[in-house]
Amino acid sequence: MEKLLYEASLEGNLNTLLMLLQEDPLILDRVTLDRHGDTPLHIASMLGHVGFVKEVITRKPHLAMERDSQKRLPLHIASAKGHTEIVKLLLSANPETCNARDCDGGNPIHLAAIKGHYEVVRELVQAQPQAARAMVQHETILHLCVKHNQVEVLKLLIESLRGDHEFVNTKDAYGNTILHLAVADKQVQTINFLLLTTTIEVNATNMNGETSMDKLAQVARDLKYQQILQSLTRAGAVETSIQGPVRRVYKNSRTKTSLDGFNYHNQPLSPQYLRGELTENDDWLNKKRSSLMVVASLIATMAFQAGTNPPSGVWQDDGSSNDPLHKAGFAIMPSNHPTLYHIFLICNTVGFVSTFSIILLLISGLPFVKHRVFLWVLMVIMWIATTSMSITYLVSIWVLTPTPQSSLVFKRVAIGITGVWIALMTLLVVGHTIRIIAVAFKKFEKLVLPRKRIILSPLVINHAAEI
């Protein structure tokens, strides 16, 4: 009979249920007494068999309080599945089941909110409004809605809890408000709703001291990033931990003053000002280092190939004993052009060693590789490498090109073009050298010359002291 009862709950067969109850009126109680897993009411609630659930609740309303192995009531399962009619039936049996917790600490309204079952959430909130305020693992139901991107359910809950400023700004175990989570996940619609219709604190900080604007700085910059940035800026959001010209931004204040004496006269600091120059320099340096790594690897490969396969190739057999340079595997070029071969070998080796040095310095991980001065040093080394490879190319062309008059003209043109290119590169290196000397001189001048005293207003001093 128990097997028939479970089959009836799976199929939602009301006739079989009535027949079994007629033969044994206590069969439902006996099943719940002997088993610790899903009861027939759990199964019917999961599968949405409204008639079956209604008959069981009518005859045995106390079965709505029976738990399965995960401590879930039938209301938990019906809420998670979004069966609104069954939720109404179970609530009519016992409205207190809204507050029941499963093994994870969640009540039925938590499960319905996570799944986005709007109508079920509305029924549960109307039955037991306080159930929506229950915390689960240090998170409110609003945190769960944002984490699972259930915007409509979030709107319903906030409207039902209208005026509860403290609950809307509740923080999770890491100190994050729902605005922190929405910004981190780039939920534009949720962010706009929170900023326009709630009393969310835009500059609330988490356990790491980060505001919503700090969270935004950690995500990828795309169209959503721009939309969120505009919304947060209009709402007066600021960053709290900035390294650079602005040492610190004081939260919860529209008038921002830094400890360096900058007064912004009742104007909120622009995120573009705070983030632009501070990250642009680092991005520029990273791109330059990446470009240098690629170019250095390419030139090193070229130099290695030229060294192992010199112009004119190598001898394929041994010559006479009178010519010690004519040996199988030896380069042909030393026999025909000994002076040019020495120039070729020196320049090619300089180019290889220079670029290999650049690669080693870039992958060393030393702290000084992040400065512009180091980048200038790498640029000088790269200039040496490219100039050496240019001379190597000229020597190779000179050796491989025949000697008629037309070829002589070609050689001269090649030498002229390469010479102009080397001269241009030299001018660039000299220009950068002059520029870096000027920057270094300015910094030295600031260190040596006495600084001007900055007179701060009493308002600024008092504000800094309070912070």
Short mmCIF file of C-alpha atoms in Angstrom, two decimals:
data_model
loop_
_atom_site.label_atom_id
_atom_site.label_comp_id
_atom_site.label_asym_id
_atom_site.label_seq_id
_atom_site.Cartn_x
_atom_site.Cartn_y
_atom_site.Cartn_z
CA MET A 1 0.00 0.00 0.00
CA GLU A 2 2.88 2.37 0.72
CA LYS A 3 4.32 1.66 -2.72
CA LEU A 4 0.94 2.44 -4.30
CA LEU A 5 0.78 5.66 -2.27
CA TYR A 6 4.16 6.84 -3.55
CA GLU A 7 3.21 5.93 -7.12
CA ALA A 8 0.02 7.94 -6.70
CA SER A 9 2.01 10.95 -5.43
CA LEU A 10 4.35 10.70 -8.45
CA GLU A 11 1.42 10.62 -10.89
CA GLY A 12 -0.86 12.91 -8.93
CA ASN A 13 -3.50 10.15 -9.01
CA LEU A 14 -6.24 11.38 -6.69
CA ASN A 15 -8.43 8.29 -7.17
CA THR A 16 -5.68 5.97 -5.93
CA LEU A 17 -5.12 8.22 -2.93
CA LEU A 18 -8.81 8.17 -2.01
CA MET A 19 -8.92 4.39 -2.41
CA LEU A 20 -5.91 3.91 -0.14
CA LEU A 21 -7.30 6.29 2.47
CA GLN A 22 -10.56 4.40 2.43
CA GLU A 23 -8.77 1.10 3.06
CA ASP A 24 -6.37 2.58 5.63
CA PRO A 25 -7.19 6.08 7.01
CA LEU A 26 -3.81 6.16 8.82
CA ILE A 27 -1.63 5.34 5.83
CA LEU A 28 -0.33 8.92 5.51
CA ASP A 29 0.64 9.01 9.18
CA ARG A 30 2.24 5.57 8.94
CA VAL A 31 4.37 6.60 5.95
CA THR A 32 5.73 9.66 7.71
CA LEU A 33 6.45 7.58 10.81
CA ASP A 34 8.37 4.84 9.03
CA ARG A 35 10.35 6.95 6.51
CA HIS A 36 12.75 9.88 6.94
CA GLY A 37 13.03 10.97 3.31
CA ASP A 38 10.50 12.56 0.99
CA THR A 39 6.90 12.09 2.02
CA PRO A 40 4.09 11.80 -0.56
CA LEU A 41 3.29 15.46 0.18
CA HIS A 42 6.89 16.45 -0.64
CA ILE A 43 6.75 14.56 -3.93
CA ALA A 44 3.37 15.98 -4.95
CA SER A 45 4.50 19.50 -4.01
CA MET A 46 7.62 19.10 -6.13
CA LEU A 47 5.72 17.86 -9.19
CA GLY A 48 2.88 20.40 -8.93
CA HIS A 49 -0.03 18.02 -8.33
CA VAL A 50 -2.49 20.54 -6.89
CA GLY A 51 -5.42 18.15 -6.39
CA PHE A 52 -3.30 15.59 -4.59
CA VAL A 53 -1.80 18.21 -2.27
CA LYS A 54 -5.21 19.71 -1.54
CA GLU A 55 -6.66 16.34 -0.52
CA VAL A 56 -3.71 15.54 1.76
CA ILE A 57 -3.77 18.98 3.42
CA THR A 58 -7.51 18.80 3.92
CA ARG A 59 -7.30 15.44 5.68
CA LYS A 60 -3.93 15.79 7.40
CA PRO A 61 -2.92 19.50 7.73
CA HIS A 62 -0.14 18.63 10.19
CA LEU A 63 1.78 16.88 7.37
CA ALA A 64 2.74 20.36 6.10
CA MET A 65 5.23 20.44 8.99
CA GLU A 66 6.98 17.17 8.07
CA ARG A 67 10.63 17.55 7.02
CA ASP A 68 12.74 15.50 4.63
CA SER A 69 16.39 14.51 5.07
CA GLN A 70 17.50 18.09 4.23
CA LYS A 71 15.08 19.52 6.84
CA ARG A 72 12.90 20.96 4.06
CA LEU A 73 9.16 21.27 4.40
CA PRO A 74 6.82 20.75 1.44
CA LEU A 75 6.58 24.55 1.33
CA HIS A 76 10.33 24.81 0.69
CA ILE A 77 10.04 22.52 -2.32
CA ALA A 78 6.89 24.12 -3.74
CA SER A 79 8.46 27.58 -3.36
CA ALA A 80 11.67 26.55 -5.10
CA LYS A 81 9.66 25.03 -7.95
CA GLY A 82 7.38 28.05 -8.29
CA HIS A 83 4.05 26.24 -7.77
CA THR A 84 1.97 29.18 -6.62
CA GLU A 85 -1.31 27.29 -6.04
CA ILE A 86 0.38 24.64 -3.93
CA VAL A 87 2.14 27.37 -1.94
CA LYS A 88 -1.27 28.89 -1.16
CA LEU A 89 -2.60 25.50 -0.02
CA LEU A 90 0.38 24.86 2.25
CA LEU A 91 0.18 28.38 3.72
CA SER A 92 -3.50 27.87 4.47
CA ALA A 93 -2.56 24.78 6.49
CA ASN A 94 0.07 26.60 8.54
CA PRO A 95 1.36 30.13 7.75
CA GLU A 96 4.23 29.65 10.23
CA THR A 97 5.94 27.31 7.77
CA CYS A 98 7.24 30.49 6.08
CA ASN A 99 9.77 30.84 8.90
CA ALA A 100 11.04 27.23 8.80
CA ARG A 101 14.74 26.84 8.00
CA ASP A 102 16.34 24.01 6.01
CA CYS A 103 19.77 22.53 6.65
CA ASP A 104 21.40 25.50 4.86
CA GLY A 105 19.52 28.06 6.93
CA GLY A 106 17.16 29.17 4.16
CA ASN A 107 13.42 29.55 4.50
CA PRO A 108 10.90 29.11 1.63
CA ILE A 109 11.01 32.78 0.63
CA HIS A 110 14.79 32.59 0.20
CA LEU A 111 14.47 29.66 -2.21
CA ALA A 112 11.71 31.36 -4.20
CA ALA A 113 13.73 34.60 -4.45
CA ILE A 114 16.85 32.78 -5.68
CA LYS A 115 14.80 31.10 -8.42
CA GLY A 116 13.03 34.34 -9.33
CA HIS A 117 9.46 33.11 -8.67
CA TYR A 118 7.78 36.50 -8.41
CA GLU A 119 4.23 35.35 -7.56
CA VAL A 120 5.42 32.86 -4.96
CA VAL A 121 7.53 35.52 -3.24
CA ARG A 122 4.55 37.87 -3.16
CA GLU A 123 2.33 35.20 -1.55
CA LEU A 124 4.94 34.38 1.06
CA VAL A 125 5.61 38.03 1.91
CA GLN A 126 1.90 38.68 2.34
CA ALA A 127 1.58 35.65 4.61
CA GLN A 128 4.63 36.33 6.79
CA PRO A 129 6.40 39.67 6.08
CA GLN A 130 9.01 39.07 8.79
CA ALA A 131 10.26 35.94 7.00
CA ALA A 132 11.83 38.20 4.35
CA ARG A 133 14.04 39.80 7.01
CA ALA A 134 15.66 36.51 8.04
CA MET A 135 19.40 36.19 7.38
CA VAL A 136 20.92 33.11 5.76
CA GLN A 137 24.67 32.62 6.18
CA HIS A 138 25.17 36.34 6.99
CA GLU A 139 23.25 37.41 3.86
CA THR A 140 19.84 39.01 3.53
CA ILE A 141 17.32 38.01 0.92
CA LEU A 142 18.30 41.17 -0.96
CA HIS A 143 21.89 39.91 -1.22
CA LEU A 144 20.58 36.62 -2.63
CA CYS A 145 18.48 38.46 -5.22
CA VAL A 146 21.46 40.46 -6.43
CA LYS A 147 23.83 37.47 -6.43
CA HIS A 148 21.36 35.54 -8.62
CA ASN A 149 20.38 38.62 -10.68
CA GLN A 150 16.69 38.53 -9.80
CA VAL A 151 15.84 42.20 -10.35
CA GLU A 152 12.04 41.96 -10.35
CA VAL A 153 11.96 40.01 -7.11
CA LEU A 154 14.38 42.53 -5.61
CA LYS A 155 12.02 45.37 -6.54
CA LEU A 156 9.07 43.53 -5.00
CA LEU A 157 10.94 42.93 -1.74
CA ILE A 158 12.20 46.50 -1.42
CA GLU A 159 8.72 47.86 -2.11
CA SER A 160 7.29 45.59 0.57
CA LEU A 161 10.03 46.77 2.97
CA ARG A 162 9.77 50.43 1.98
CA GLY A 163 11.25 52.79 4.52
CA ASP A 164 13.55 50.22 6.13
CA HIS A 165 16.85 52.04 5.56
CA GLU A 166 18.83 49.74 7.83
CA PHE A 167 17.75 46.53 6.10
CA VAL A 168 18.48 47.88 2.61
CA ASN A 169 22.03 48.79 3.73
CA THR A 170 22.71 45.57 5.63
CA LYS A 171 26.17 44.12 4.93
CA ASP A 172 27.15 40.51 4.39
CA ALA A 173 30.01 38.63 6.07
CA TYR A 174 32.55 40.58 3.97
CA GLY A 175 30.97 43.96 4.61
CA ASN A 176 29.43 44.23 1.13
CA THR A 177 26.10 45.93 0.62
CA ILE A 178 23.82 44.93 -2.24
CA LEU A 179 25.25 47.88 -4.20
CA HIS A 180 28.76 46.41 -3.89
CA LEU A 181 27.52 43.10 -5.30
CA ALA A 182 25.54 44.73 -8.12
CA VAL A 183 28.53 46.83 -9.21
CA ALA A 184 30.92 43.86 -9.07
CA ASP A 185 28.54 41.90 -11.34
CA LYS A 186 27.84 44.97 -13.56
CA GLN A 187 24.06 44.73 -13.12
CA VAL A 188 23.11 48.07 -14.68
CA GLN A 189 19.35 47.77 -14.13
CA THR A 190 19.77 46.79 -10.48
CA ILE A 191 22.22 49.63 -9.82
CA ASN A 192 19.95 52.25 -11.37
CA PHE A 193 16.99 50.97 -9.36
CA LEU A 194 18.95 51.09 -6.09
CA LEU A 195 20.31 54.56 -6.73
CA LEU A 196 17.02 56.10 -7.89
CA THR A 197 14.40 54.49 -5.65
CA THR A 198 16.10 53.39 -2.43
CA THR A 199 18.12 54.93 0.38
CA ILE A 200 21.21 52.88 -0.39
CA GLU A 201 24.48 54.40 0.86
CA VAL A 202 26.63 54.84 -2.23
CA ASN A 203 29.84 55.37 -0.26
CA ALA A 204 29.45 52.57 2.28
CA THR A 205 32.68 50.58 2.68
CA ASN A 206 33.22 46.84 3.07
CA MET A 207 35.80 45.09 5.25
CA ASN A 208 38.55 46.02 2.77
CA GLY A 209 37.59 49.69 2.94
CA GLU A 210 36.19 49.62 -0.61
CA THR A 211 33.21 51.65 -1.80
CA SER A 212 31.05 50.79 -4.79
CA MET A 213 33.32 53.00 -6.92
CA ASP A 214 36.33 50.96 -5.80
CA LYS A 215 34.49 47.81 -6.86
CA LEU A 216 33.81 49.36 -10.26
CA ALA A 217 37.54 50.02 -10.71
CA GLN A 218 38.17 46.27 -10.49
CA VAL A 219 35.91 45.20 -13.37
CA ALA A 220 36.56 45.22 -17.11
CA ARG A 221 35.93 48.52 -18.88
CA ASP A 222 33.15 48.16 -21.43
CA LEU A 223 29.81 49.78 -22.21
CA LYS A 224 28.28 48.60 -18.93
CA TYR A 225 31.25 50.05 -17.07
CA GLN A 226 30.62 53.48 -18.63
CA GLN A 227 26.90 53.35 -17.76
CA ILE A 228 27.57 52.35 -14.15
CA LEU A 229 30.30 55.00 -13.84
CA GLN A 230 27.87 57.73 -14.92
CA SER A 231 25.17 56.51 -12.51
CA LEU A 232 27.54 56.31 -9.53
CA THR A 233 29.08 59.68 -10.34
CA ARG A 234 25.67 61.37 -10.42
CA ALA A 235 24.89 59.75 -7.07
CA GLY A 236 28.09 61.20 -5.54
CA ALA A 237 30.05 57.96 -5.27
CA VAL A 238 33.80 58.26 -4.65
CA GLU A 239 36.81 56.04 -4.19
CA THR A 240 38.49 55.68 -0.83
CA SER A 241 41.96 54.27 -1.49
CA ILE A 242 43.76 56.21 -4.22
CA GLN A 243 47.53 56.20 -4.67
CA GLY A 244 49.00 59.26 -6.33
CA PRO A 245 48.29 63.03 -6.29
CA VAL A 246 45.15 62.52 -4.22
CA ARG A 247 46.28 60.69 -1.10
CA ARG A 248 42.89 60.05 0.38
CA VAL A 249 39.23 60.77 -0.30
CA TYR A 250 36.96 61.29 2.66
CA LYS A 251 33.77 59.29 2.34
CA ASN A 252 30.21 60.51 2.92
CA SER A 253 31.08 64.05 1.95
CA ARG A 254 30.39 65.96 -1.27
CA THR A 255 33.18 68.48 -0.46
CA LYS A 256 36.45 66.60 -0.85
CA THR A 257 39.82 67.79 0.45
CA SER A 258 43.11 65.90 0.26
CA LEU A 259 45.91 66.02 2.79
CA ASP A 260 48.12 67.58 0.11
CA GLY A 261 46.19 70.84 0.38
CA PHE A 262 43.88 70.53 -2.63
CA ASN A 263 40.47 72.08 -2.07
CA TYR A 264 37.71 71.12 -4.46
CA HIS A 265 35.13 73.71 -3.40
CA ASN A 266 31.96 71.67 -3.00
CA GLN A 267 32.53 69.67 -6.17
CA PRO A 268 32.59 65.86 -6.07
CA LEU A 269 35.85 64.42 -7.32
CA SER A 270 35.59 63.13 -10.87
CA PRO A 271 36.26 59.40 -11.25
CA GLN A 272 37.97 60.20 -14.54
CA TYR A 273 40.38 62.46 -12.63
CA LEU A 274 40.92 59.88 -9.93
CA ARG A 275 41.42 56.90 -12.26
CA GLY A 276 42.68 58.39 -15.53
CA GLU A 277 46.20 59.60 -14.89
CA LEU A 278 46.82 57.14 -12.11
CA THR A 279 46.32 54.07 -14.33
CA GLU A 280 47.22 55.46 -17.74
CA ASN A 281 50.94 55.62 -16.91
CA ASP A 282 50.99 52.02 -15.68
CA ASP A 283 49.07 50.83 -18.75
CA TRP A 284 51.47 52.69 -21.03
CA LEU A 285 54.51 51.15 -19.36
CA ASN A 286 53.01 47.66 -19.51
CA LYS A 287 52.28 48.02 -23.23
CA LYS A 288 55.79 49.30 -23.93
CA ARG A 289 57.37 46.43 -22.01
CA SER A 290 55.24 43.92 -23.90
CA SER A 291 56.19 45.48 -27.23
CA LEU A 292 59.88 45.43 -26.31
CA MET A 293 59.64 41.76 -25.36
CA VAL A 294 58.10 40.84 -28.73
CA VAL A 295 60.59 42.88 -30.77
CA ALA A 296 63.58 41.65 -28.74
CA SER A 297 62.51 38.03 -29.23
CA LEU A 298 62.16 38.55 -32.97
CA ILE A 299 65.58 40.24 -33.35
CA ALA A 300 67.27 37.59 -31.18
CA THR A 301 65.80 34.89 -33.43
CA MET A 302 67.03 36.72 -36.53
CA ALA A 303 70.54 37.14 -35.06
CA PHE A 304 70.74 33.47 -34.11
CA GLN A 305 69.70 32.37 -37.60
CA ALA A 306 72.19 34.75 -39.23
CA GLY A 307 74.99 33.52 -36.95
CA THR A 308 74.39 29.84 -37.65
CA ASN A 309 73.67 30.43 -41.37
CA PRO A 310 76.01 33.24 -42.47
CA PRO A 311 75.77 34.90 -45.91
CA SER A 312 77.15 32.74 -48.77
CA GLY A 313 76.58 29.62 -46.67
CA VAL A 314 79.16 27.08 -45.53
CA TRP A 315 81.62 24.81 -47.35
CA GLN A 316 80.19 21.43 -48.25
CA ASP A 317 83.56 19.67 -48.55
CA ASP A 318 87.18 20.01 -47.48
CA GLY A 319 89.53 22.04 -49.69
CA SER A 320 93.25 21.74 -50.18
CA SER A 321 95.56 21.50 -47.23
CA ASN A 322 96.94 24.93 -48.13
CA ASP A 323 93.61 26.61 -47.29
CA PRO A 324 92.84 25.99 -43.60
CA LEU A 325 89.57 27.99 -43.88
CA HIS A 326 88.18 25.68 -46.54
CA LYS A 327 86.73 22.94 -44.34
CA ALA A 328 83.35 21.27 -44.47
CA GLY A 329 80.93 23.18 -42.24
CA PHE A 330 83.07 26.34 -42.11
CA ALA A 331 81.65 29.64 -43.37
CA ILE A 332 82.56 30.61 -46.93
CA MET A 333 82.52 34.32 -46.17
CA PRO A 334 85.85 34.43 -44.20
CA SER A 335 87.68 33.08 -47.25
CA ASN A 336 86.18 35.57 -49.71
CA HIS A 337 85.57 38.63 -47.50
CA PRO A 338 87.58 38.31 -44.26
CA THR A 339 87.19 41.97 -43.19
CA LEU A 340 83.46 42.07 -43.89
CA TYR A 341 83.00 38.76 -42.07
CA HIS A 342 84.59 40.19 -38.94
CA ILE A 343 82.24 43.20 -39.11
CA PHE A 344 79.30 40.88 -39.72
CA LEU A 345 80.20 38.63 -36.81
CA ILE A 346 80.74 41.51 -34.36
CA CYS A 347 77.51 43.34 -35.27
CA ASN A 348 75.43 40.17 -35.29
CA THR A 349 76.78 39.13 -31.89
CA VAL A 350 76.12 42.61 -30.44
CA GLY A 351 72.53 42.48 -31.73
CA PHE A 352 71.96 39.00 -30.29
CA VAL A 353 73.48 39.78 -26.88
CA SER A 354 71.63 43.12 -26.66
CA THR A 355 68.20 41.67 -27.36
CA PHE A 356 68.85 38.65 -25.15
CA SER A 357 69.77 41.06 -22.34
CA ILE A 358 66.46 42.89 -22.84
CA ILE A 359 64.54 39.62 -22.56
CA LEU A 360 66.37 38.62 -19.38
CA LEU A 361 65.80 42.04 -17.76
CA LEU A 362 62.07 42.04 -18.62
CA ILE A 363 61.49 38.58 -17.16
CA SER A 364 63.67 39.17 -14.10
CA GLY A 365 60.80 40.60 -12.03
CA LEU A 366 63.07 43.19 -10.42
CA PRO A 367 61.23 46.23 -8.96
CA PHE A 368 63.09 48.83 -11.03
CA VAL A 369 61.58 47.47 -14.28
CA LYS A 370 58.40 49.45 -13.54
CA HIS A 371 60.05 52.88 -13.89
CA ARG A 372 60.38 55.09 -16.94
CA VAL A 373 64.17 55.38 -16.47
CA PHE A 374 64.51 51.63 -16.89
CA LEU A 375 62.37 51.80 -20.00
CA TRP A 376 64.76 54.42 -21.38
CA VAL A 377 67.71 52.08 -20.69
CA LEU A 378 65.92 49.30 -22.56
CA MET A 379 65.28 51.67 -25.45
CA VAL A 380 68.99 52.50 -25.68
CA ILE A 381 69.85 48.79 -25.68
CA MET A 382 67.24 48.23 -28.37
CA TRP A 383 68.77 51.05 -30.43
CA ILE A 384 72.15 49.32 -30.18
CA ALA A 385 70.60 46.02 -31.24
CA THR A 386 68.70 47.45 -34.23
CA THR A 387 71.72 49.45 -35.38
CA SER A 388 73.91 46.35 -35.18
CA MET A 389 71.39 44.31 -37.13
CA SER A 390 71.17 47.07 -39.76
CA ILE A 391 74.93 46.90 -40.28
CA THR A 392 74.67 43.11 -40.40
CA TYR A 393 72.07 43.45 -43.14
CA LEU A 394 74.28 45.84 -45.12
CA VAL A 395 77.25 43.50 -44.92
CA SER A 396 75.10 40.57 -46.04
CA ILE A 397 73.75 42.51 -49.03
CA TRP A 398 77.26 43.66 -49.97
CA VAL A 399 78.58 40.11 -49.92
CA LEU A 400 75.67 38.49 -51.74
CA THR A 401 75.26 41.11 -54.49
CA PRO A 402 77.36 40.81 -57.68
CA THR A 403 79.77 43.65 -58.59
CA PRO A 404 78.52 45.12 -61.92
CA GLN A 405 77.78 48.85 -62.12
CA SER A 406 74.02 48.43 -61.49
CA SER A 407 74.69 46.38 -58.39
CA LEU A 408 77.08 49.04 -57.14
CA VAL A 409 74.32 51.64 -57.45
CA PHE A 410 71.97 49.33 -55.51
CA LYS A 411 74.54 48.95 -52.76
CA ARG A 412 74.94 52.69 -52.45
CA VAL A 413 71.19 53.21 -52.26
CA ALA A 414 70.89 50.52 -49.58
CA ILE A 415 73.73 52.07 -47.60
CA GLY A 416 72.16 55.51 -47.88
CA ILE A 417 68.70 54.37 -46.75
CA THR A 418 70.11 52.39 -43.85
CA GLY A 419 72.32 55.32 -42.85
CA VAL A 420 69.35 57.68 -42.82
CA TRP A 421 67.40 55.21 -40.71
CA ILE A 422 70.24 54.85 -38.22
CA ALA A 423 70.55 58.65 -38.03
CA LEU A 424 66.83 58.95 -37.31
CA MET A 425 67.04 56.36 -34.57
CA THR A 426 70.00 58.22 -33.11
CA LEU A 427 67.99 61.45 -33.01
CA LEU A 428 65.17 59.65 -31.20
CA VAL A 429 67.54 58.27 -28.59
CA VAL A 430 69.16 61.67 -28.09
CA GLY A 431 65.72 63.32 -27.78
CA HIS A 432 64.57 60.83 -25.17
CA THR A 433 67.84 61.22 -23.31
CA ILE A 434 67.45 65.01 -23.16
CA ARG A 435 63.85 64.58 -22.00
CA ILE A 436 64.72 62.19 -19.19
CA ILE A 437 67.57 64.45 -18.06
CA ALA A 438 65.12 67.38 -17.92
CA VAL A 439 62.64 65.34 -15.83
CA ALA A 440 65.42 64.24 -13.49
CA PHE A 441 66.62 67.84 -13.15
CA LYS A 442 63.11 69.03 -12.23
CA LYS A 443 62.81 66.37 -9.54
CA PHE A 444 66.24 67.26 -8.20
CA GLU A 445 65.27 70.93 -8.15
CA LYS A 446 62.13 70.14 -6.12
CA LEU A 447 64.20 68.20 -3.60
CA VAL A 448 66.91 70.84 -3.22
CA LEU A 449 64.91 74.08 -3.33
CA PRO A 450 62.78 74.93 -0.26
CA ARG A 451 59.13 74.07 -0.62
CA LYS A 452 56.45 76.70 -0.39
CA ARG A 453 54.34 76.47 2.69
CA ILE A 454 50.72 75.49 2.08
CA ILE A 455 48.28 77.37 4.26
CA LEU A 456 45.16 75.36 4.89
CA SER A 457 41.89 76.89 5.96
CA PRO A 458 40.57 76.05 9.45
CA LEU A 459 37.72 74.11 7.82
CA VAL A 460 40.16 71.87 5.97
CA ILE A 461 42.31 71.31 9.08
CA ASN A 462 39.29 70.44 11.24
CA HIS A 463 37.95 68.10 8.55
CA ALA A 464 41.29 66.33 8.25
CA ALA A 465 41.52 65.99 12.03
CA GLU A 466 38.06 64.42 12.22
CA ILE A 467 38.99 61.85 9.59
#
